Amino acid sequence: MNAAAFDFMIIVPAFVAGLLVLATHVPLGAQVLKRGIVFIDLAIAQIAALGVIIAGSGSLDPQGWTIQLAAGAAAVLGALLLTWTEKRWPDVQEAQIGVLFILAASAGLLLVAHNPHGGDHLQDLLAGQILWVSYPQMIMPAAGALIILALLYFFNERMGRLGFYLVFALAVTASVQLVGVYLVFASLIVPSLAVRHYRARLRLPFAYLTGMLGYASGLVLSVWFDLPSGALIVWCVAAVAVLVYAFGPKPEPARD
């Protein structure tokens, strides 16, 4: 097997993982922009990562179901808390999401402070290790993606505040351990930002295309130049989004 074939075999499962994340995060990202709660994904993703850190402080298998359960439980609790805060203080919900994010991030730092490998573990949760994702790791996220897509298809217009937050928590729980917190945010927000002025029927296809081109180019360039995959994919998704926006329909001028 030559070097090019070896690189390709590394990229393929990573790209499949990216497609799994995009499958649910693109439509959820559109809902996030519509609801005006852009930073909810960062907060829920960080809370899910905190659940992983808490569970990982014991002698648990990092790929086991207990870690997944801990991340899911933490994300659901965060979703329930944000549901309550939005109901109680809706005028400052975005600020409350930001506060919850910084508290979860700070708690993660405190928990790994005395762990000799804590810094590496925290970096993996933030930037991800998508290039080393294996097919067995994608079984549970794939099942979760099917459930989420079914819920969005059948209940999208009837999904209330609590339902949306719980579905969101389920999606983020699976994706944050596959691709990291940074790529979770980029996958949710950047494609939807790029297509916001497109016709309604074109937004979802072009948002998916934006994410797919960003992941593909980022993975190829990261292998080619031996750079961190997660960080480079974020930049590539943003670069593709700029092009999609620039060559797309222009917003109507504001009327006086």
XYZ file of C-alpha atoms in Angstrom:
256
model
C 0.000 0.000 0.000
C 1.505 3.345 -1.032
C 1.420 6.554 0.978
C -1.441 8.083 -1.010
C -3.646 5.025 -0.464
C -2.829 5.019 3.228
C -3.786 8.682 3.572
C -7.032 8.058 1.732
C -7.935 5.195 4.067
C -7.425 7.544 7.030
C -9.564 10.299 5.535
C -12.571 8.160 4.565
C -13.823 7.248 8.094
C -13.142 10.804 9.260
C -15.209 12.178 6.379
C -18.025 9.721 7.171
C -17.957 10.987 10.770
C -18.230 14.525 9.446
C -21.236 13.568 7.324
C -22.922 12.065 10.397
C -22.424 15.295 12.308
C -23.635 17.446 9.419
C -26.714 15.263 8.897
C -28.272 16.506 12.135
C -26.402 19.729 12.819
C -27.297 21.544 9.582
C -31.091 21.442 10.153
C -30.605 22.076 13.874
C -28.367 25.041 13.064
C -31.123 26.569 10.964
C -33.455 26.286 13.972
C -30.827 27.829 16.255
C -30.511 30.896 14.004
C -34.285 31.151 13.690
C -34.720 31.046 17.471
C -31.880 33.538 18.038
C -29.938 31.329 20.466
C -26.682 31.020 18.552
C -24.448 30.005 21.439
C -26.646 27.213 22.762
C -24.559 24.665 20.869
C -21.347 25.816 22.525
C -22.983 25.648 25.944
C -24.563 22.208 25.486
C -21.411 20.836 23.826
C -19.279 22.117 26.684
C -21.656 20.605 29.230
C -21.514 17.254 27.404
C -17.716 17.495 27.443
C -17.875 18.213 31.169
C -19.882 15.011 31.618
C -17.147 13.111 29.786
C -14.481 14.659 32.023
C -16.405 13.789 35.194
C -16.980 10.206 34.071
C -13.385 9.922 32.863
C -12.038 10.868 36.284
C -12.847 7.283 37.293
C -11.491 4.094 35.756
C -14.060 3.945 32.960
C -13.506 2.892 29.369
C -13.247 6.143 27.355
C -15.100 4.462 24.489
C -17.608 2.646 26.690
C -21.318 3.250 27.015
C -20.906 4.708 30.513
C -19.010 7.679 29.107
C -21.729 8.160 26.510
C -24.357 7.974 29.237
C -22.522 10.539 31.357
C -22.193 12.941 28.432
C -25.852 12.471 27.533
C -27.034 12.959 31.113
C -24.999 16.145 31.459
C -26.299 17.512 28.148
C -29.931 16.713 29.049
C -29.548 18.405 32.431
C -28.107 21.432 30.671
C -31.010 21.421 28.219
C -33.538 21.244 31.051
C -31.814 24.116 32.834
C -31.840 26.269 29.680
C -35.501 25.450 29.127
C -36.247 26.724 32.619
C -34.132 29.879 32.242
C -35.745 30.729 28.891
C -39.177 30.395 30.448
C -38.212 32.393 33.537
C -35.997 35.114 31.985
C -36.500 35.010 28.176
C -35.118 38.521 27.624
C -31.607 37.504 28.725
C -31.513 33.908 27.460
C -28.467 34.435 25.229
C -26.539 35.889 28.181
C -27.571 32.957 30.379
C -26.355 30.525 27.717
C -22.997 32.312 27.723
C -22.739 32.129 31.497
C -23.549 28.411 31.471
C -20.880 27.834 28.819
C -18.146 29.593 30.771
C -19.110 27.810 33.991
C -18.931 24.399 32.273
C -15.614 25.277 30.622
C -14.127 26.501 33.915
C -15.358 23.409 35.748
C -13.619 21.229 33.152
C -10.344 23.080 33.723
C -10.628 22.630 37.478
C -11.370 18.912 37.192
C -8.307 18.171 35.041
C -5.989 20.512 36.952
C -4.207 17.654 38.784
C -4.408 15.129 35.962
C -1.018 14.798 34.187
C -2.837 14.048 30.933
C -5.704 16.435 31.602
C -4.509 19.065 29.145
C -4.350 16.574 26.293
C -7.774 15.184 27.155
C -9.278 18.663 27.283
C -7.721 19.569 23.934
C -9.165 16.398 22.394
C -12.644 17.333 23.602
C -12.326 20.867 22.241
C -10.515 20.387 18.929
C -11.430 16.725 18.483
C -9.522 13.817 16.988
C -11.641 13.309 13.897
C -8.766 11.912 11.841
C -8.538 8.907 14.164
C -12.247 8.107 14.381
C -13.003 4.430 13.691
C -16.116 2.880 12.200
C -17.173 1.147 15.466
C -17.206 4.565 17.171
C -19.800 5.741 14.652
C -22.401 3.043 15.344
C -24.112 4.817 18.244
C -23.898 8.298 16.643
C -25.376 6.878 13.427
C -28.315 5.384 15.327
C -28.783 8.665 17.166
C -28.681 10.624 13.893
C -31.474 8.484 12.431
C -33.627 9.097 15.506
C -32.951 12.840 15.453
C -33.680 13.168 11.726
C -36.930 11.264 12.193
C -37.956 13.560 15.050
C -37.109 16.652 13.014
C -39.030 15.339 10.012
C -42.203 14.367 11.833
C -42.302 16.896 14.688
C -40.266 19.891 13.471
C -43.140 22.389 13.442
C -44.700 20.961 16.605
C -41.505 20.754 18.628
C -41.741 23.065 21.614
C -38.977 24.655 23.618
C -38.306 21.585 25.761
C -38.481 19.177 22.830
C -36.006 21.222 20.806
C -33.512 21.481 23.648
C -33.687 17.735 24.359
C -33.215 16.805 20.697
C -30.362 19.285 20.547
C -28.744 17.718 23.618
C -28.993 14.251 22.064
C -27.330 15.448 18.847
C -24.505 17.272 20.584
C -23.785 14.392 22.967
C -22.879 12.109 20.083
C -21.023 14.649 17.971
C -18.829 16.277 20.597
C -16.955 13.015 21.203
C -16.526 12.428 17.485
C -15.347 15.835 16.308
C -14.932 18.091 19.364
C -16.620 21.246 20.610
C -15.172 23.577 17.962
C -16.398 21.520 15.011
C -19.803 21.082 16.652
C -20.218 24.854 16.666
C -18.865 25.282 13.136
C -21.108 22.525 11.760
C -24.201 24.037 13.328
C -23.793 27.734 12.671
C -21.472 28.393 9.730
C -23.380 26.577 6.922
C -26.679 28.129 8.010
C -25.115 31.588 8.091
C -23.830 31.128 4.549
C -27.242 30.306 3.055
C -29.510 32.593 5.054
C -30.396 34.710 1.980
C -31.050 31.760 -0.320
C -34.554 30.680 -1.247
C -36.101 28.470 1.427
C -36.014 25.311 -0.698
C -32.308 25.823 -1.497
C -31.029 26.600 1.983
C -30.755 23.054 3.292
C -29.051 21.551 0.180
C -26.525 24.397 -0.050
C -25.889 24.305 3.700
C -25.119 20.580 3.463
C -22.869 21.226 0.462
C -21.012 23.934 2.373
C -20.339 21.605 5.275
C -19.322 18.662 3.089
C -16.847 20.717 1.030
C -15.425 22.217 4.212
C -14.882 18.833 5.850
C -13.436 17.269 2.681
C -10.983 20.100 1.982
C -9.995 20.388 5.641
C -9.237 16.682 5.948
C -7.209 16.589 2.737
C -5.198 19.690 3.668
C -4.618 18.497 7.232
C -3.083 15.252 5.969
C -1.178 17.000 3.198
C 0.396 19.611 5.498
C 0.356 17.535 8.716
C -1.787 20.044 10.609
C -4.490 19.494 13.283
C -7.571 18.283 11.426
C -10.300 19.773 13.628
C -8.913 23.304 13.603
C -8.232 23.246 9.857
C -11.712 21.906 9.059
C -13.238 24.808 11.011
C -11.325 27.262 8.821
C -12.182 25.392 5.624
C -15.893 25.298 6.477
C -15.732 29.046 7.114
C -13.867 29.662 3.843
C -16.387 27.653 1.817
C -19.221 29.457 3.615
C -17.774 32.836 2.604
C -17.729 31.731 -1.049
C -21.263 30.302 -0.875
C -22.505 33.551 0.639
C -20.529 35.783 -1.757
C -21.826 34.057 -4.888
C -25.341 33.581 -3.561
C -28.349 35.906 -3.715
C -27.871 39.304 -2.150
C -30.108 40.483 0.710
C -32.788 42.969 -0.141
C -31.820 46.544 0.826
C -33.430 47.824 3.981
C -36.328 50.172 3.441
C -36.651 53.450 5.297
